[in-house]
mmCIF file of C-alpha atoms and ligand atoms in Angstrom:
data_model
loop_
_atom_site.group_PDB
_atom_site.id
_atom_site.type_symbol
_atom_site.label_atom_id
_atom_site.label_comp_id
_atom_site.label_asym_id
_atom_site.label_seq_id
_atom_site.Cartn_x
_atom_site.Cartn_y
_atom_site.Cartn_z
ATOM 1 C CA MET E 1 25.882 -22.751 -4.888
ATOM 2 C CA ARG E 2 25.106 -24.019 -7.975
ATOM 3 C CA THR E 3 24.480 -21.389 -11.253
ATOM 4 C CA VAL E 4 21.605 -22.050 -13.232
ATOM 5 C CA GLU E 5 20.180 -20.353 -16.459
ATOM 6 C CA LEU E 6 16.390 -19.631 -16.031
ATOM 7 C CA GLN E 7 13.693 -17.490 -17.652
ATOM 8 C CA ILE E 8 11.856 -15.139 -15.730
ATOM 9 C CA GLN E 9 7.910 -15.771 -16.267
ATOM 10 C CA ASP E 10 6.200 -13.510 -13.834
ATOM 11 C CA ILE E 11 7.097 -10.724 -10.347
ATOM 12 C CA ALA E 12 5.686 -12.032 -7.542
ATOM 13 C CA PHE E 13 4.364 -9.412 -4.752
ATOM 14 C CA GLY E 14 7.270 -8.108 -3.003
ATOM 15 C CA GLY E 15 9.013 -7.749 -6.438
ATOM 16 C CA LYS E 16 11.276 -10.496 -6.893
ATOM 17 C CA GLY E 17 11.103 -12.269 -10.615
ATOM 18 C CA VAL E 18 9.834 -15.945 -10.722
ATOM 19 C CA ALA E 19 11.068 -18.558 -12.760
ATOM 20 C CA ARG E 20 11.118 -22.386 -12.941
ATOM 21 C CA ASP E 21 14.091 -24.914 -12.036
ATOM 22 C CA GLU E 22 12.519 -28.385 -12.712
ATOM 23 C CA GLY E 23 9.538 -27.738 -11.473
ATOM 24 C CA LYS E 24 10.371 -25.812 -8.535
ATOM 25 C CA ALA E 25 9.718 -21.768 -8.218
ATOM 26 C CA VAL E 26 12.937 -19.834 -7.867
ATOM 27 C CA PHE E 27 12.842 -15.994 -7.006
ATOM 28 C CA ILE E 28 15.390 -13.802 -8.066
ATOM 29 C CA PRO E 29 15.313 -10.160 -7.224
ATOM 30 C CA PHE E 30 15.955 -7.261 -9.660
ATOM 31 C CA THR E 31 14.894 -9.462 -12.920
ATOM 32 C CA ILE E 32 12.012 -8.612 -15.290
ATOM 33 C CA ASP E 33 9.261 -11.017 -16.604
ATOM 34 C CA GLY E 34 10.585 -12.334 -19.980
ATOM 35 C CA GLU E 35 14.133 -12.023 -19.264
ATOM 36 C CA ARG E 36 16.390 -14.736 -19.790
ATOM 37 C CA LEU E 37 19.374 -14.847 -17.499
ATOM 38 C CA SER E 38 21.974 -16.854 -15.049
ATOM 39 C CA ALA E 39 21.656 -17.073 -11.446
ATOM 40 C CA GLU E 40 23.462 -18.367 -8.622
ATOM 41 C CA ILE E 41 21.155 -20.252 -6.140
ATOM 42 C CA VAL E 42 21.620 -18.864 -2.755
ATOM 43 C CA ARG E 43 19.003 -20.447 -0.642
ATOM 44 C CA GLU E 44 17.309 -24.057 -1.146
ATOM 45 C CA LYS E 45 14.190 -24.809 0.364
ATOM 46 C CA LYS E 46 11.739 -27.540 -0.279
ATOM 47 C CA GLN E 47 9.124 -25.524 -1.633
ATOM 48 C CA PHE E 48 11.185 -23.059 -3.813
ATOM 49 C CA ALA E 49 14.841 -21.558 -3.999
ATOM 50 C CA GLU E 50 16.023 -18.111 -3.869
ATOM 51 C CA GLY E 51 18.383 -16.622 -6.224
ATOM 52 C CA GLU E 52 20.883 -13.509 -7.597
ATOM 53 C CA LEU E 53 21.093 -12.361 -10.662
ATOM 54 C CA LEU E 54 24.722 -13.370 -12.017
ATOM 55 C CA ALA E 55 24.292 -12.012 -15.927
ATOM 56 C CA LEU E 56 21.258 -10.769 -18.505
ATOM 57 C CA LEU E 57 21.307 -13.250 -21.174
ATOM 58 C CA GLU E 58 18.074 -11.947 -22.882
ATOM 59 C CA PRO E 59 17.350 -8.539 -21.495
ATOM 60 C CA SER E 60 13.719 -7.110 -21.482
ATOM 61 C CA PRO E 61 12.998 -4.029 -23.517
ATOM 62 C CA HIS E 62 11.488 -2.482 -20.666
ATOM 63 C CA ARG E 63 14.802 -2.319 -18.425
ATOM 64 C CA VAL E 64 16.363 0.985 -17.768
ATOM 65 C CA ALA E 65 18.951 2.748 -15.566
ATOM 66 C CA PRO E 66 17.971 3.078 -12.193
ATOM 67 C CA GLU E 67 18.286 7.011 -11.159
ATOM 68 C CA CYS E 68 19.524 6.018 -7.376
ATOM 69 C CA PRO E 69 23.296 5.124 -6.506
ATOM 70 C CA TYR E 70 21.997 3.080 -3.437
ATOM 71 C CA PHE E 71 19.569 0.814 -5.551
ATOM 72 C CA GLY E 72 19.798 -3.138 -5.722
ATOM 73 C CA ARG E 73 21.664 -2.638 -1.963
ATOM 74 C CA CYS E 74 18.932 -0.373 -0.177
ATOM 75 C CA GLY E 75 15.797 -2.357 1.254
ATOM 76 C CA GLY E 76 13.300 0.493 -0.003
ATOM 77 C CA CYS E 77 12.876 0.091 -4.114
ATOM 78 C CA SER E 78 12.852 -3.068 -6.009
ATOM 79 C CA TYR E 79 11.608 -1.444 -9.560
ATOM 80 C CA GLN E 80 14.199 1.241 -10.541
ATOM 81 C CA HIS E 81 15.227 -1.057 -13.379
ATOM 82 C CA ILE E 82 11.929 -1.439 -15.113
ATOM 83 C CA ASP E 83 10.393 1.344 -16.901
ATOM 84 C CA TYR E 84 7.515 3.360 -15.236
ATOM 85 C CA ALA E 85 4.554 2.034 -17.824
ATOM 86 C CA HIS E 86 5.435 -1.854 -17.057
ATOM 87 C CA GLN E 87 5.985 -1.220 -13.392
ATOM 88 C CA LEU E 88 1.995 -0.310 -13.419
ATOM 89 C CA GLU E 89 1.350 -3.428 -15.865
ATOM 90 C CA ILE E 90 3.092 -5.803 -13.483
ATOM 91 C CA LYS E 91 1.340 -4.094 -10.556
ATOM 92 C CA THR E 92 -2.249 -4.374 -12.355
ATOM 93 C CA ARG E 93 -1.477 -7.840 -12.968
ATOM 94 C CA GLN E 94 -0.753 -8.861 -9.095
ATOM 95 C CA VAL E 95 -3.794 -7.330 -8.194
ATOM 96 C CA GLU E 96 -6.067 -8.983 -10.836
ATOM 97 C CA GLN E 97 -4.212 -12.388 -10.228
ATOM 98 C CA ALA E 98 -4.659 -11.981 -6.414
ATOM 99 C CA MET E 99 -8.576 -11.128 -7.118
ATOM 100 C CA ARG E 100 -9.043 -14.265 -9.030
ATOM 101 C CA ARG E 101 -6.686 -16.822 -6.953
ATOM 102 C CA ILE E 102 -7.720 -15.612 -3.277
ATOM 103 C CA GLY E 103 -10.493 -13.349 -3.885
ATOM 104 C CA LYS E 104 -12.576 -16.048 -5.846
ATOM 105 C CA LEU E 105 -13.368 -13.325 -8.589
ATOM 106 C CA ALA E 106 -13.694 -15.254 -11.317
ATOM 107 C CA ASP E 107 -13.918 -11.936 -13.514
ATOM 108 C CA PRO E 108 -12.316 -9.364 -11.352
ATOM 109 C CA PRO E 109 -13.854 -5.945 -12.685
ATOM 110 C CA MET E 110 -10.548 -4.114 -12.803
ATOM 111 C CA ARG E 111 -10.430 -0.579 -13.574
ATOM 112 C CA PRO E 112 -7.062 1.064 -15.214
ATOM 113 C CA SER E 113 -4.346 1.736 -12.520
ATOM 114 C CA VAL E 114 -4.042 5.041 -11.557
ATOM 115 C CA PRO E 115 -0.217 6.058 -12.469
ATOM 116 C CA SER E 116 1.587 8.576 -9.891
ATOM 117 C CA PRO E 117 2.459 11.903 -11.833
ATOM 118 C CA LEU E 118 5.537 11.902 -10.350
ATOM 119 C CA PRO E 119 7.568 8.215 -10.641
ATOM 120 C CA TYR E 120 10.329 9.956 -8.769
ATOM 121 C CA GLY E 121 10.523 12.863 -5.769
ATOM 122 C CA TYR E 122 6.932 11.588 -4.744
ATOM 123 C CA ARG E 123 7.401 10.724 -1.180
ATOM 124 C CA ASN E 124 6.484 13.602 1.269
ATOM 125 C CA ARG E 125 7.830 11.890 4.666
ATOM 126 C CA ILE E 126 11.199 9.318 4.950
ATOM 127 C CA THR E 127 12.210 7.658 8.024
ATOM 128 C CA VAL E 128 15.827 7.299 8.420
ATOM 129 C CA HIS E 129 17.816 5.652 10.635
ATOM 130 C CA ALA E 130 20.837 6.923 12.675
ATOM 131 C CA GLU E 131 24.014 4.925 14.448
ATOM 132 C CA ASP E 132 27.304 5.821 14.942
ATOM 133 C CA SER E 133 27.301 8.931 12.800
ATOM 134 C CA VAL E 134 25.899 6.612 10.037
ATOM 135 C CA VAL E 135 22.436 8.162 8.642
ATOM 136 C CA GLY E 136 20.072 6.472 6.245
ATOM 137 C CA PHE E 137 18.229 3.230 5.346
ATOM 138 C CA TYR E 138 19.031 -0.621 6.342
ATOM 139 C CA ARG E 139 20.326 -2.927 3.469
ATOM 140 C CA ARG E 140 17.853 -5.144 1.622
ATOM 141 C CA ASP E 141 20.056 -8.403 2.540
ATOM 142 C CA VAL E 142 21.414 -7.592 5.884
ATOM 143 C CA HIS E 143 20.552 -5.790 8.928
ATOM 144 C CA GLU E 144 22.981 -2.715 8.343
ATOM 145 C CA LEU E 145 22.798 0.704 8.056
ATOM 146 C CA MET E 146 23.419 2.289 4.863
ATOM 147 C CA ASP E 147 24.623 5.762 4.673
ATOM 148 C CA ILE E 148 22.404 7.777 2.152
ATOM 149 C CA ALA E 149 23.120 11.403 1.241
ATOM 150 C CA ARG E 150 19.479 11.694 -0.862
ATOM 151 C CA CYS E 151 16.818 9.773 -1.302
ATOM 152 C CA PRO E 152 15.363 10.011 -5.049
ATOM 153 C CA ILE E 153 11.636 8.766 -4.649
ATOM 154 C CA ALA E 154 11.538 11.670 -1.944
ATOM 155 C CA MET E 155 10.198 15.044 -2.374
ATOM 156 C CA PRO E 156 12.776 17.828 -2.572
ATOM 157 C CA GLU E 157 12.019 19.564 0.613
ATOM 158 C CA VAL E 158 12.559 16.330 2.573
ATOM 159 C CA ASN E 159 15.903 15.695 1.100
ATOM 160 C CA GLU E 160 16.402 19.139 2.275
ATOM 161 C CA ALA E 161 15.224 17.909 5.569
ATOM 162 C CA LEU E 162 17.736 15.113 5.216
ATOM 163 C CA ALA E 163 20.806 17.621 3.968
ATOM 164 C CA GLN E 164 20.065 19.514 7.243
ATOM 165 C CA LEU E 165 20.202 16.544 9.416
ATOM 166 C CA ARG E 166 23.427 15.305 8.217
ATOM 167 C CA LYS E 167 25.044 18.628 8.729
ATOM 168 C CA GLY E 168 25.266 18.037 12.561
ATOM 169 C CA ARG E 169 26.033 15.483 14.763
ATOM 170 C CA VAL E 170 23.136 13.076 14.596
ATOM 171 C CA ARG E 171 22.402 11.238 17.828
ATOM 172 C CA ASP E 172 21.474 7.603 17.416
ATOM 173 C CA GLY E 173 17.805 6.927 16.449
ATOM 174 C CA HIS E 174 14.837 7.196 13.934
ATOM 175 C CA TYR E 175 14.187 10.536 12.597
ATOM 176 C CA THR E 176 10.852 11.023 10.303
ATOM 177 C CA LEU E 177 11.583 13.710 7.775
ATOM 178 C CA ARG E 178 8.722 15.238 6.491
ATOM 179 C CA ALA E 179 7.790 17.873 3.565
ATOM 180 C CA HIS E 180 4.538 18.825 5.338
ATOM 181 C CA SER E 181 4.421 19.972 9.071
ATOM 182 C CA GLY E 182 1.492 18.009 11.142
ATOM 183 C CA PRO E 183 1.113 15.483 13.857
ATOM 184 C CA ARG E 184 3.203 12.657 13.920
ATOM 185 C CA VAL E 185 0.469 10.125 13.082
ATOM 186 C CA PHE E 186 -0.375 8.111 9.690
ATOM 187 C CA ALA E 187 -0.767 10.641 6.815
ATOM 188 C CA GLN E 188 -0.866 9.478 2.667
ATOM 189 C CA THR E 189 2.839 9.345 1.539
ATOM 190 C CA ASN E 190 2.148 10.289 -2.335
ATOM 191 C CA ASP E 191 0.076 13.643 -2.097
ATOM 192 C CA ALA E 192 -1.024 13.604 -5.893
ATOM 193 C CA VAL E 193 -2.097 9.853 -5.729
ATOM 194 C CA ALA E 194 -3.710 10.502 -2.672
ATOM 195 C CA GLU E 195 -5.826 13.499 -4.319
ATOM 196 C CA ALA E 196 -6.761 11.069 -7.154
ATOM 197 C CA LEU E 197 -7.847 8.338 -4.898
ATOM 198 C CA ALA E 198 -10.162 10.806 -2.811
ATOM 199 C CA GLU E 199 -11.651 12.310 -6.300
ATOM 200 C CA GLN E 200 -12.527 8.876 -7.661
ATOM 201 C CA ILE E 201 -14.030 7.452 -3.990
ATOM 202 C CA ALA E 202 -16.234 10.527 -4.223
ATOM 203 C CA GLN E 203 -17.831 9.142 -7.567
ATOM 204 C CA MET E 204 -18.761 5.690 -5.763
ATOM 205 C CA PHE E 205 -21.023 6.954 -3.448
ATOM 206 C CA ILE E 206 -24.934 6.521 -5.250
ATOM 207 C CA GLY E 207 -25.796 10.342 -3.678
ATOM 208 C CA GLU E 208 -28.495 8.857 -1.143
ATOM 209 C CA GLU E 209 -26.297 7.986 1.845
ATOM 210 C CA LYS E 210 -26.985 9.703 4.714
ATOM 211 C CA LEU E 211 -24.107 8.338 7.357
ATOM 212 C CA LEU E 212 -20.554 7.908 6.074
ATOM 213 C CA ILE E 213 -18.536 5.848 8.298
ATOM 214 C CA ASP E 214 -14.685 5.853 8.355
ATOM 215 C CA ALA E 215 -13.078 2.933 10.021
ATOM 216 C CA PHE E 216 -8.967 3.895 10.273
ATOM 217 C CA CYS E 217 -10.104 7.490 9.599
ATOM 218 C CA GLY E 218 -6.648 8.543 10.558
ATOM 219 C CA THR E 219 -6.832 12.314 10.740
ATOM 220 C CA GLY E 220 -9.907 12.514 8.743
ATOM 221 C CA PHE E 221 -8.242 12.843 5.395
ATOM 222 C CA PHE E 222 -11.444 11.515 3.724
ATOM 223 C CA LEU E 223 -14.087 12.147 6.017
ATOM 224 C CA LYS E 224 -13.279 16.103 6.197
ATOM 225 C CA ARG E 225 -13.520 16.100 2.655
ATOM 226 C CA PHE E 226 -16.492 14.130 2.240
ATOM 227 C CA ALA E 227 -18.543 15.583 5.285
ATOM 228 C CA PRO E 228 -20.553 18.052 3.550
ATOM 229 C CA ALA E 229 -22.332 15.259 1.117
ATOM 230 C CA PHE E 230 -23.763 13.672 3.974
ATOM 231 C CA GLU E 231 -25.895 14.118 6.521
ATOM 232 C CA ARG E 232 -23.539 13.031 9.495
ATOM 233 C CA VAL E 233 -20.094 11.725 9.474
ATOM 234 C CA VAL E 234 -18.380 9.444 11.556
ATOM 235 C CA GLY E 235 -14.391 8.391 12.092
ATOM 236 C CA ILE E 236 -13.053 5.525 14.322
ATOM 237 C CA ASP E 237 -8.991 5.470 14.875
ATOM 238 C CA TRP E 238 -7.269 3.898 18.048
ATOM 239 C CA ASP E 239 -4.324 6.439 17.494
ATOM 240 C CA ARG E 240 -5.714 9.374 20.287
ATOM 241 C CA PHE E 241 -2.931 12.143 18.533
ATOM 242 C CA ALA E 242 -4.784 11.237 15.096
ATOM 243 C CA ILE E 243 -8.338 11.724 16.620
ATOM 244 C CA GLU E 244 -7.466 14.958 18.471
ATOM 245 C CA ALA E 245 -6.031 16.117 15.223
ATOM 246 C CA ALA E 246 -9.166 15.083 13.376
ATOM 247 C CA GLN E 247 -11.043 16.564 16.026
ATOM 248 C CA LYS E 248 -9.915 20.172 15.228
ATOM 249 C CA ASP E 249 -12.182 22.527 13.049
ATOM 250 C CA THR E 250 -14.910 19.958 12.838
ATOM 251 C CA GLY E 251 -18.266 20.929 10.868
ATOM 252 C CA ALA E 252 -21.417 20.357 12.991
ATOM 253 C CA ASN E 253 -21.997 16.538 11.376
ATOM 254 C CA GLU E 254 -18.212 15.131 11.844
ATOM 255 C CA ALA E 255 -17.561 13.041 14.910
ATOM 256 C CA TYR E 256 -14.313 11.125 15.537
ATOM 257 C CA VAL E 257 -14.311 8.464 17.853
ATOM 258 C CA ALA E 258 -11.106 7.109 19.880
ATOM 259 C CA GLY E 259 -11.034 3.249 19.899
ATOM 260 C CA ASP E 260 -10.981 -0.233 18.613
ATOM 261 C CA VAL E 261 -12.670 -0.713 15.228
ATOM 262 C CA ALA E 262 -13.196 -4.538 16.103
ATOM 263 C CA THR E 263 -15.655 -2.989 19.193
ATOM 264 C CA LYS E 264 -16.750 0.284 17.636
ATOM 265 C CA LEU E 265 -17.763 -0.654 14.192
ATOM 266 C CA ARG E 266 -20.556 -3.231 15.024
ATOM 267 C CA TRP E 267 -22.254 -1.122 17.502
ATOM 268 C CA LEU E 268 -22.118 1.964 14.964
ATOM 269 C CA LEU E 269 -23.387 -0.314 11.922
ATOM 270 C CA GLU E 270 -25.966 -1.793 14.289
ATOM 271 C CA LYS E 271 -27.557 1.157 16.053
ATOM 272 C CA ASN E 272 -27.582 3.500 13.142
ATOM 273 C CA GLU E 273 -30.713 4.772 11.894
ATOM 274 C CA LEU E 274 -29.454 7.233 9.318
ATOM 275 C CA THR E 275 -29.755 4.512 6.380
ATOM 276 C CA PRO E 276 -28.802 4.194 3.492
ATOM 277 C CA THR E 277 -25.206 3.955 4.943
ATOM 278 C CA ALA E 278 -21.749 4.252 3.197
ATOM 279 C CA LEU E 279 -18.594 2.960 5.117
ATOM 280 C CA ILE E 280 -14.866 3.442 4.054
ATOM 281 C CA VAL E 281 -12.417 0.948 5.683
ATOM 282 C CA ASP E 282 -8.443 1.786 5.091
ATOM 283 C CA PRO E 283 -6.836 -0.658 7.397
ATOM 284 C CA PRO E 284 -3.302 -1.423 7.806
ATOM 285 C CA ALA E 285 -1.504 -4.326 5.717
ATOM 286 C CA THR E 286 -3.180 -7.072 7.779
ATOM 287 C CA GLY E 287 -6.602 -5.998 6.587
ATOM 288 C CA LEU E 288 -9.949 -6.556 8.476
ATOM 289 C CA SER E 289 -9.972 -8.882 11.497
ATOM 290 C CA ALA E 290 -12.566 -11.812 11.403
ATOM 291 C CA GLU E 291 -14.742 -10.036 14.103
ATOM 292 C CA MET E 292 -14.484 -7.006 11.658
ATOM 293 C CA ARG E 293 -15.692 -8.850 8.631
ATOM 294 C CA ARG E 294 -18.341 -10.528 11.059
ATOM 295 C CA ALA E 295 -19.479 -7.127 11.998
ATOM 296 C CA ILE E 296 -19.707 -5.693 8.720
ATOM 297 C CA LEU E 297 -21.675 -8.825 7.280
ATOM 298 C CA ASP E 298 -24.437 -8.514 10.136
ATOM 299 C CA ALA E 299 -25.411 -5.188 9.031
ATOM 300 C CA PRO E 300 -24.233 -4.640 5.683
ATOM 301 C CA PRO E 301 -23.977 -0.887 4.887
ATOM 302 C CA ARG E 302 -25.245 0.215 1.125
ATOM 303 C CA THR E 303 -21.804 1.441 -0.162
ATOM 304 C CA MET E 304 -18.767 -0.085 0.962
ATOM 305 C CA ILE E 305 -15.240 1.227 -0.165
ATOM 306 C CA TYR E 306 -12.126 -0.596 0.825
ATOM 307 C CA VAL E 307 -9.035 0.936 0.518
ATOM 308 C CA SER E 308 -5.898 -1.415 1.179
ATOM 309 C CA CYS E 309 -2.164 -1.233 0.630
ATOM 310 C CA ASN E 310 -1.925 -5.100 0.773
ATOM 311 C CA PRO E 311 -3.956 -6.814 -2.303
ATOM 312 C CA PRO E 312 -3.675 -10.186 -0.955
ATOM 313 C CA THR E 313 -5.361 -9.470 2.409
ATOM 314 C CA LEU E 314 -7.784 -7.534 0.605
ATOM 315 C CA ALA E 315 -8.295 -10.525 -1.766
ATOM 316 C CA ARG E 316 -8.999 -12.584 1.222
ATOM 317 C CA ASP E 317 -11.568 -10.236 2.911
ATOM 318 C CA LEU E 318 -13.633 -9.865 -0.567
ATOM 319 C CA ALA E 319 -13.680 -13.667 -0.497
ATOM 320 C CA GLU E 320 -16.124 -13.654 2.502
ATOM 321 C CA LEU E 321 -17.662 -10.417 1.940
ATOM 322 C CA GLN E 322 -19.034 -11.293 -1.506
ATOM 323 C CA GLN E 323 -21.738 -13.054 0.838
ATOM 324 C CA ARG E 324 -23.485 -9.714 0.996
ATOM 325 C CA PHE E 325 -21.787 -7.375 -1.504
ATOM 326 C CA GLU E 326 -21.317 -7.247 -5.117
ATOM 327 C CA VAL E 327 -18.017 -5.965 -6.116
ATOM 328 C CA ILE E 328 -18.271 -3.180 -8.264
ATOM 329 C CA SER E 329 -14.722 -2.380 -9.440
ATOM 330 C CA ILE E 330 -10.859 -2.915 -8.224
ATOM 331 C CA THR E 331 -8.633 -0.049 -9.094
ATOM 332 C CA PRO E 332 -5.010 -0.147 -8.323
ATOM 333 C CA PHE E 333 -3.461 3.493 -7.624
ATOM 334 C CA ASP E 334 0.200 3.545 -7.712
ATOM 335 C CA MET E 335 1.153 5.626 -4.580
ATOM 336 C CA PHE E 336 4.820 4.382 -4.111
ATOM 337 C CA PRO E 337 6.444 3.991 -7.628
ATOM 338 C CA GLN E 338 10.001 2.114 -7.973
ATOM 339 C CA THR E 339 8.959 0.325 -4.999
ATOM 340 C CA ALA E 340 6.789 -3.164 -4.991
ATOM 341 C CA GLU E 341 4.314 -1.439 -2.578
ATOM 342 C CA ILE E 342 0.579 -1.463 -4.497
ATOM 343 C CA GLU E 343 -2.690 0.308 -2.990
ATOM 344 C CA VAL E 344 -6.062 -0.754 -4.229
ATOM 345 C CA VAL E 345 -9.238 0.480 -4.214
ATOM 346 C CA ALA E 346 -12.508 -1.801 -4.308
ATOM 347 C CA HIS E 347 -15.801 -0.491 -4.576
ATOM 348 C CA LEU E 348 -18.575 -2.828 -3.105
ATOM 349 C CA SER E 349 -22.265 -2.788 -3.044
ATOM 350 C CA GLY E 350 -24.215 -4.510 -0.400
ATOM 351 C CA HIS E 351 -27.309 -5.020 -2.151
ATOM 352 C CA LYS E 352 -27.704 -8.811 -1.463
HETATM 353 C C1 SAM Q 1 -3.639 3.076 6.513
HETATM 354 S S1 SAM Q 1 -3.741 4.159 7.853
HETATM 355 C C2 SAM Q 1 -5.436 4.918 7.063
HETATM 356 C C3 SAM Q 1 -5.574 6.485 7.486
HETATM 357 C C4 SAM Q 1 -6.436 7.574 6.680
HETATM 358 N N1 SAM Q 1 -7.489 6.766 6.179
HETATM 359 C C5 SAM Q 1 -5.599 8.489 5.959
HETATM 360 O O1 SAM Q 1 -6.016 8.562 4.934
HETATM 361 O O2 SAM Q 1 -4.945 9.270 7.096
HETATM 362 C C6 SAM Q 1 -4.532 3.090 9.129
HETATM 363 C C7 SAM Q 1 -5.240 3.498 10.188
HETATM 364 O O3 SAM Q 1 -5.869 2.776 10.974
HETATM 365 C C8 SAM Q 1 -5.701 2.783 12.619
HETATM 366 N N2 SAM Q 1 -5.750 1.559 12.924
HETATM 367 C C9 SAM Q 1 -5.341 0.250 12.602
HETATM 368 N N3 SAM Q 1 -5.863 -0.694 13.559
HETATM 369 C C10 SAM Q 1 -6.781 -0.171 14.097
HETATM 370 C C11 SAM Q 1 -7.758 -0.632 14.967
HETATM 371 N N4 SAM Q 1 -8.077 -1.784 15.448
HETATM 372 N N5 SAM Q 1 -8.586 -0.063 15.151
HETATM 373 C C12 SAM Q 1 -8.773 1.333 15.345
HETATM 374 N N6 SAM Q 1 -7.662 2.133 14.279
HETATM 375 C C13 SAM Q 1 -6.614 1.179 13.897
HETATM 376 C C14 SAM Q 1 -3.883 3.335 12.520
HETATM 377 O O4 SAM Q 1 -3.939 4.354 13.803
HETATM 378 C C15 SAM Q 1 -3.946 4.436 11.184
HETATM 379 O O5 SAM Q 1 -4.027 5.854 11.581
#
């Protein structure tokens, strides 16, 4: 394999540095934009190559010591070697670029990114795996379990649960360790950032909407909070355990429906007489399906809030939704510091 000297120009989604070698993009993990380095090319494809850092020739001023002894080998974190302010800059730039290139927004209405008050110790749950008495996470490069005694991005309560688990003989399998008890369904991972997310969303309604639909509602994290401001709120999720949990302690104007958003959303938007309407969507990383986008475009709500954990699919969906919506703002939320994950909220107005 050959060795090359490169200058990192950018950081791609997923966290790898991007350099150019004779016009070809080379992706190198654990590097920072601006750095000059030597790297070994470990995989060579027609369109791009992948390298591993050998030596830093000009390190970035943003380079810091990672807090975790497993960093670089564990598959979880990608950015512990970058100071927190610069991690935020990288994520904001990635979101803006996706909005321009994929979202077809000439001048994306970016709002300042919202940092996590805790850059470490924020995760309220982790899932560890156990195999032959090894308890931990998979390595980033090979499918091999690493023994992990402590995860610095997890909350102290979660690390305490990990220590307890590791005390006994652990049967092979997966274990989700949580700081809070609750049903075994999707829940926001960073409590403080989830709170900030809900607070910002609350400011996005115009105050005249009567019905709020939350597609992909989970246990009703958003609806439970916003219900008092609407005549009626309806949540949809196909996880019946999440819907059962949401149905506990509901107010008179709350309804939760178990089912597929692809079929239920069109019906709700078209049959609705409680206008103006607001819609929150918080889909999985795949974003909205073509069928869901069509249903929204055929009966656009007055206010739409799109919460995304995957900027490229958000951008793809916004490119189409602009037929009937104006994009008012795009705000990155740093739900997952030290990792390459990004949460984004897009505020849309269905005035067209
Ligand atoms: C990112 S989570 C959002 C949860 C919620 N907003 C919260 O804060 O807890 C996505 C949710 O969408 C649900 N889901 C995914 N695809 C779906 C579909 N096609 N129809 C209905 N629910 C779906 C999952 O069960 C999961 O609860």
